[in-house]
Coordinates of C-alpha atoms in Angstrom, one line a residue:
M1 CA 0.0 0.0 0.0
L2 CA 1.5 3.3 -1.1
S3 CA 0.5 6.9 -0.5
T4 CA 1.5 9.6 -3.0
K5 CA 0.4 12.5 -0.7
P6 CA 2.7 14.3 1.7
P7 CA 2.3 13.4 5.4
K8 CA -0.4 15.3 7.1
E9 CA -1.5 14.3 10.6
Y10 CA -4.8 16.1 10.1
L11 CA -6.5 14.5 13.1
E12 CA -3.9 15.9 15.4
A13 CA -4.1 19.4 14.0
K14 CA -6.2 21.6 16.3
G15 CA -8.5 23.0 13.7
D16 CA -5.7 23.7 11.2
T17 CA -7.1 21.4 8.6
M18 CA -10.8 22.0 9.3
K19 CA -12.6 25.2 9.0
E20 CA -14.3 26.3 12.2
K21 CA -17.7 26.5 10.4
E22 CA -17.4 22.9 9.3
I23 CA -16.6 21.7 12.8
E24 CA -19.6 23.7 14.2
A25 CA -21.9 22.3 11.5
R26 CA -20.8 18.7 12.4
I27 CA -21.5 19.3 16.0
K28 CA -24.9 20.8 15.2
R29 CA -25.8 17.7 13.2
G30 CA -25.0 15.6 16.3
E31 CA -21.7 14.3 14.9
R32 CA -19.7 15.0 18.0
E33 CA -17.3 12.1 17.4
A34 CA -16.6 13.3 13.8
A35 CA -15.4 16.6 15.1
A36 CA -13.5 15.1 18.0
W37 CA -11.4 12.3 16.6
G38 CA -12.7 10.8 13.3
V39 CA -15.6 10.3 11.0
E40 CA -17.5 7.0 11.2
V41 CA -16.6 4.6 8.4
P42 CA -19.2 5.0 5.7
D43 CA -21.5 2.1 4.8
I44 CA -20.5 0.7 1.4
Q45 CA -24.2 0.6 0.4
D46 CA -24.5 4.3 1.1
E47 CA -21.3 5.0 -0.9
M48 CA -22.7 3.1 -3.9
Q49 CA -26.0 4.9 -3.7
V50 CA -24.3 8.3 -3.5
A51 CA -22.1 7.5 -6.4
D52 CA -25.0 6.2 -8.4
K53 CA -26.9 9.5 -8.1
D54 CA -24.2 11.1 -10.3
E55 CA -25.8 11.3 -13.7
D56 CA -22.5 11.3 -15.6
E57 CA -22.0 8.3 -17.9
L58 CA -19.8 5.5 -16.5
L59 CA -16.7 6.5 -18.4
Y60 CA -13.2 5.5 -17.5
R61 CA -11.2 8.7 -17.3
E62 CA -8.0 8.2 -19.2
R63 CA -5.3 9.5 -16.9
G64 CA -2.2 8.4 -15.0
A65 CA -3.9 6.3 -12.5
D66 CA -1.1 3.7 -12.7
G67 CA 1.7 6.2 -13.0
D68 CA 1.4 6.0 -16.8
D69 CA 1.1 9.3 -18.5
G70 CA 0.1 7.7 -21.8
K71 CA 3.4 8.3 -23.5
E72 CA 5.1 5.5 -25.3
T73 CA 8.1 4.1 -23.5
K74 CA 10.4 3.7 -26.5
H75 CA 13.6 4.2 -24.5
V76 CA 12.8 1.7 -21.7
A77 CA 15.2 -1.3 -21.7
A78 CA 13.7 -4.4 -23.1
E79 CA 14.9 -6.4 -20.1
Y80 CA 12.8 -4.2 -17.9
K81 CA 9.7 -4.7 -20.1
H82 CA 10.1 -8.4 -19.9
L83 CA 9.8 -8.3 -16.1
I84 CA 6.3 -6.9 -16.4
T85 CA 3.9 -9.8 -16.6
I86 CA 0.6 -8.0 -16.0
K87 CA 0.3 -4.8 -18.0
A88 CA -2.0 -1.9 -17.1
G89 CA -5.0 -1.6 -19.4
K90 CA -6.0 1.8 -20.7
P91 CA -9.7 1.2 -21.4
K92 CA -11.8 3.8 -23.1
G93 CA -15.6 4.3 -22.9
P94 CA -18.0 2.8 -20.4
L95 CA -16.6 1.3 -17.2
V96 CA -18.8 -1.7 -17.7
D97 CA -16.7 -2.6 -20.7
A98 CA -13.5 -2.0 -18.8
I99 CA -14.4 -4.8 -16.3
K100 CA -15.2 -7.4 -18.9
N101 CA -13.0 -10.5 -19.0
D102 CA -10.8 -11.1 -22.0
P103 CA -10.1 -14.8 -22.3
D104 CA -6.8 -14.1 -24.1
K105 CA -5.4 -11.5 -21.7
V106 CA -4.8 -10.7 -18.1
R107 CA -5.0 -7.1 -17.2
R108 CA -4.4 -4.6 -14.4
L109 CA -7.0 -2.0 -13.9
S110 CA -7.0 1.0 -11.5
L111 CA -10.2 2.7 -10.4
S112 CA -10.8 5.5 -8.0
E113 CA -13.1 4.8 -5.0
Q114 CA -15.9 6.8 -6.8
E115 CA -15.5 4.9 -10.0
L116 CA -15.7 1.6 -8.2
A117 CA -18.7 2.7 -6.1
K118 CA -20.5 3.9 -9.2
V119 CA -20.0 0.7 -11.3
A120 CA -20.6 -1.5 -8.2
A121 CA -24.0 0.0 -7.7
H122 CA -25.4 -2.0 -10.6
H123 CA -22.5 -4.3 -11.7
G124 CA -21.0 -5.7 -8.5
P125 CA -20.9 -9.4 -9.6
N126 CA -19.2 -8.3 -12.9
I127 CA -16.4 -6.7 -10.8
V128 CA -16.0 -9.9 -8.8
S129 CA -15.9 -11.9 -12.0
F130 CA -13.3 -9.5 -13.4
T131 CA -11.0 -10.1 -10.4
H132 CA -11.0 -13.8 -10.9
R133 CA -8.3 -13.5 -13.5
N134 CA -7.3 -9.8 -13.5
M135 CA -5.8 -7.4 -11.1
L136 CA -7.9 -4.5 -9.7
R137 CA -6.4 -1.6 -7.8
I138 CA -8.6 1.0 -5.9
Y139 CA -7.2 4.3 -4.8
P140 CA -8.7 7.3 -2.9
K141 CA -10.5 10.0 -4.8
G142 CA -8.4 13.1 -5.5
T143 CA -10.6 15.4 -3.4
R144 CA -9.4 13.9 -0.1
F145 CA -7.1 16.8 0.6
N146 CA -7.2 16.1 4.3
S147 CA -5.8 12.6 3.7
S148 CA -9.0 10.9 4.9
N149 CA -10.0 7.5 3.7
Y150 CA -12.9 5.5 2.3
N151 CA -14.3 2.2 3.6
P152 CA -11.8 -0.4 2.4
F153 CA -14.5 -3.1 2.3
L154 CA -15.8 -1.3 -0.8
G155 CA -12.8 -2.9 -2.6
W156 CA -12.4 -6.1 -0.6
V157 CA -16.0 -7.4 -1.1
H158 CA -15.6 -7.0 -4.8
G159 CA -12.4 -8.9 -5.0
A160 CA -9.9 -6.0 -5.5
Q161 CA -6.4 -7.3 -4.9
M162 CA -5.0 -3.8 -4.0
V163 CA -6.9 -1.2 -2.0
A164 CA -4.6 1.8 -1.7
F165 CA -5.0 4.1 1.3
N166 CA -3.7 7.4 2.7
M167 CA -1.5 5.9 5.4
Q168 CA -1.0 9.2 7.1
G169 CA -4.8 9.8 7.4
Y170 CA -5.4 8.4 10.9
G171 CA -9.0 7.4 11.7
R172 CA -11.5 4.6 11.7
A173 CA -11.0 3.6 8.1
L174 CA -7.3 3.1 8.6
W175 CA -8.0 1.2 11.9
L176 CA -10.0 -1.3 9.8
M177 CA -7.1 -1.6 7.4
H178 CA -4.7 -2.3 10.3
G179 CA -7.1 -4.8 11.7
F180 CA -7.7 -6.7 8.5
Y181 CA -3.9 -7.1 7.9
K182 CA -3.3 -8.5 11.4
A183 CA -4.3 -11.7 9.8
N184 CA -1.7 -14.1 8.4
G185 CA 0.8 -13.1 11.1
G186 CA 0.6 -9.4 10.2
C187 CA 2.9 -10.1 7.2
G188 CA 1.0 -7.6 5.0
Y189 CA -0.5 -10.2 2.7
V190 CA -4.0 -11.8 3.2
K191 CA -5.1 -14.6 0.8
K192 CA -8.3 -13.8 -1.0
P193 CA -11.1 -16.1 0.3
D194 CA -12.2 -18.9 -2.0
F195 CA -15.8 -17.6 -2.3
L196 CA -14.4 -14.5 -4.1
M197 CA -12.6 -16.8 -6.6
Q198 CA -15.4 -19.3 -7.4
T199 CA -18.1 -19.4 -10.0
C200 CA -21.2 -21.4 -9.1
P201 CA -22.5 -24.1 -11.5
D202 CA -25.3 -21.7 -12.5
G203 CA -22.6 -19.2 -13.6
K204 CA -23.2 -16.8 -10.6
V205 CA -20.5 -15.2 -8.5
F206 CA -20.5 -13.6 -5.1
D207 CA -22.8 -10.7 -4.7
S208 CA -22.3 -8.6 -1.5
K209 CA -25.8 -7.1 -1.9
A210 CA -27.5 -10.5 -2.0
D211 CA -29.6 -11.9 0.9
L212 CA -27.1 -14.3 2.2
P213 CA -27.6 -17.0 4.8
V214 CA -26.0 -16.7 8.3
K215 CA -22.9 -18.9 8.4
A216 CA -22.0 -18.3 12.1
T217 CA -22.8 -16.2 15.1
L218 CA -20.1 -14.5 17.0
K219 CA -20.9 -13.9 20.7
V220 CA -18.8 -11.2 22.3
K221 CA -18.8 -10.5 26.1
V222 CA -17.2 -7.4 27.4
Y223 CA -16.2 -7.9 31.0
M224 CA -14.0 -5.1 32.2
G225 CA -11.1 -2.8 31.3
E226 CA -7.9 -1.5 33.0
G227 CA -4.7 0.3 32.4
W228 CA -5.9 3.9 31.7
Q229 CA -4.7 5.1 35.0
K230 CA -1.1 4.0 34.1
D231 CA -1.1 5.3 30.5
F232 CA -3.0 8.6 31.0
K233 CA -2.7 11.5 33.4
Q234 CA -5.2 11.7 36.2
T235 CA -6.8 14.8 34.7
H236 CA -6.8 13.6 31.1
F237 CA -10.5 12.7 30.8
D238 CA -12.0 14.7 33.7
S239 CA -10.4 17.3 35.8
Y240 CA -12.1 16.5 39.1
S241 CA -13.4 12.9 38.9
P242 CA -12.5 9.5 37.5
P243 CA -13.6 8.8 33.9
D244 CA -16.9 7.4 32.7
F245 CA -16.0 4.7 30.1
Y246 CA -18.2 2.8 27.7
V247 CA -17.3 0.4 24.9
K248 CA -18.5 0.3 21.3
V249 CA -18.2 -3.1 19.7
G250 CA -19.3 -4.3 16.3
I251 CA -18.5 -5.8 12.9
A252 CA -17.2 -4.4 9.7
G253 CA -17.7 -6.4 6.6
V254 CA -20.5 -6.9 4.0
P255 CA -23.5 -4.7 4.5
L256 CA -25.6 -7.4 6.1
D257 CA -22.9 -8.0 8.8
S258 CA -21.9 -4.4 9.5
V259 CA -23.2 -3.1 12.8
M260 CA -22.0 -1.3 16.0
R261 CA -23.3 -1.9 19.5
K262 CA -22.7 0.0 22.7
T263 CA -22.4 -0.8 26.4
K264 CA -23.6 1.3 29.2
A265 CA -21.2 4.0 30.6
V266 CA -19.7 3.1 34.0
E267 CA -19.4 6.3 35.9
D268 CA -16.3 7.4 37.9
S269 CA -14.1 4.4 37.5
W270 CA -10.6 3.8 36.2
V271 CA -11.3 0.0 36.2
P272 CA -14.8 -0.2 34.7
V273 CA -16.8 -3.4 34.8
W274 CA -19.5 -3.7 32.1
E275 CA -20.4 -7.5 32.0
E276 CA -22.4 -7.1 28.7
E277 CA -22.8 -9.6 25.9
F278 CA -23.5 -9.1 22.2
A279 CA -24.3 -11.5 19.4
F280 CA -23.4 -10.8 15.8
P281 CA -24.9 -13.0 13.0
L282 CA -22.3 -13.3 10.2
T283 CA -23.1 -14.1 6.6
V284 CA -19.5 -13.6 5.4
P285 CA -17.2 -14.3 8.5
E286 CA -14.2 -14.9 6.2
I287 CA -13.6 -11.2 5.7
A288 CA -15.4 -9.7 8.7
V289 CA -13.4 -7.5 11.2
L290 CA -14.3 -7.1 14.8
R291 CA -14.2 -3.5 15.9
V292 CA -13.7 -2.4 19.5
E293 CA -13.6 1.2 20.7
V294 CA -13.5 2.7 24.2
H295 CA -14.9 6.2 24.8
E296 CA -15.1 8.4 27.9
Q297 CA -18.6 9.9 28.2
D298 CA -18.6 13.7 28.5
V299 CA -21.1 16.4 28.3
N300 CA -19.7 18.2 25.3
E301 CA -17.5 15.6 23.5
D302 CA -16.7 12.0 24.3
D303 CA -13.0 11.4 24.7
F304 CA -11.0 8.7 23.0
G305 CA -9.9 5.8 25.2
G306 CA -8.5 3.3 22.8
Q307 CA -9.4 1.0 19.9
T308 CA -8.6 -2.2 18.1
A309 CA -9.8 -4.1 15.1
L310 CA -9.4 -7.9 14.8
P311 CA -10.0 -10.3 11.9
V312 CA -12.9 -12.5 12.9
A313 CA -11.5 -15.5 11.1
E314 CA -8.5 -15.5 13.4
L315 CA -10.3 -15.0 16.8
R316 CA -9.7 -17.8 19.3
P317 CA -12.7 -18.8 21.4
G318 CA -12.3 -18.1 25.1
I319 CA -11.6 -15.3 27.5
R320 CA -8.9 -12.9 26.2
A321 CA -7.2 -9.7 27.5
V322 CA -7.4 -7.6 24.3
P323 CA -4.8 -4.7 24.1
L324 CA -6.0 -1.4 22.8
F325 CA -4.2 1.1 20.5
D326 CA -4.1 4.8 20.1
H327 CA -5.5 6.7 17.1
K328 CA -2.2 6.2 15.2
G329 CA -2.4 2.4 15.7
L330 CA 0.3 2.3 18.4
K331 CA -0.3 -0.1 21.2
F332 CA -0.9 1.3 24.7
K333 CA 1.5 0.0 27.3
S334 CA -1.2 -1.0 29.8
V335 CA -4.7 -0.5 28.5
K336 CA -6.6 -3.7 27.9
V337 CA -10.2 -4.9 27.8
L338 CA -11.1 -8.4 29.1
M339 CA -13.4 -10.0 26.6
S340 CA -14.7 -13.5 25.6
F341 CA -15.4 -14.8 22.1
E342 CA -17.7 -17.7 21.2
F343 CA -18.8 -19.0 17.8
A344 CA -22.3 -20.6 17.5

């Protein structure tokens, strides 16, 4: 994953990268968390619907998406050319034609998140079929000047092999990326699930918008948490009293599986005990990610108390002390949440 934008820690900037009016508008709309420390990851169904409202024709804009400015590379050494086994295609016309399979060629195609969302609104299975034998790369739209990110599942559920991100744009979307790639020992490579590579006898392929059956139910119990008193100053959350922590826990994945739940807030305690259980029916557990966030309840803005994201397919049943991370993805020294996982 590569970022071509200069580093910009926009979430740490105190209003430098957001106009005051924009922040005030978000708060008025009830989006206190968005103004405080990050926008919620957009639902991929919503992204496709928004993109579909654009009345422009589904045309592939011929530009340097792959670092190719369209000029012929006459002076490139032949030995170098021979190393390139999958060449970038430069399709013209409708995007629907760009994602058609060619039985005689294997291609590499780059689409912006907007282009993918737009074509996926009506041709999702066609994209999945295209990725059976071709390489698909998704990259952030050019208007993300604040280095924010989109929902990576927009690419993953359609079989995209490369989902490029702004790695300096800290926030929930990047936390999902970190969590997804904790699989396979955190080596940076995750094998595409078989269901995204298979064609059924009737010729159909995976459709993320289909009404899929539940394969498994993940039961998550949140017992207690500790470590904030060691990693934070006594007055970090509240000046005159201990913090009021609560936990948000949920699933990121296909639209049917994506949901967030919330525990009650435990008032005035550095070692909160919640003892709450949640059940998450999963239709596609192979790519689902468990999200855990701890917040400190406040009158004006809830404070950030830690987060983690874990690939569901690699969760081990039983009681676990789950370490939490800061907004940059760095692990806290002491903060942990005691949780249990069970599959039914």
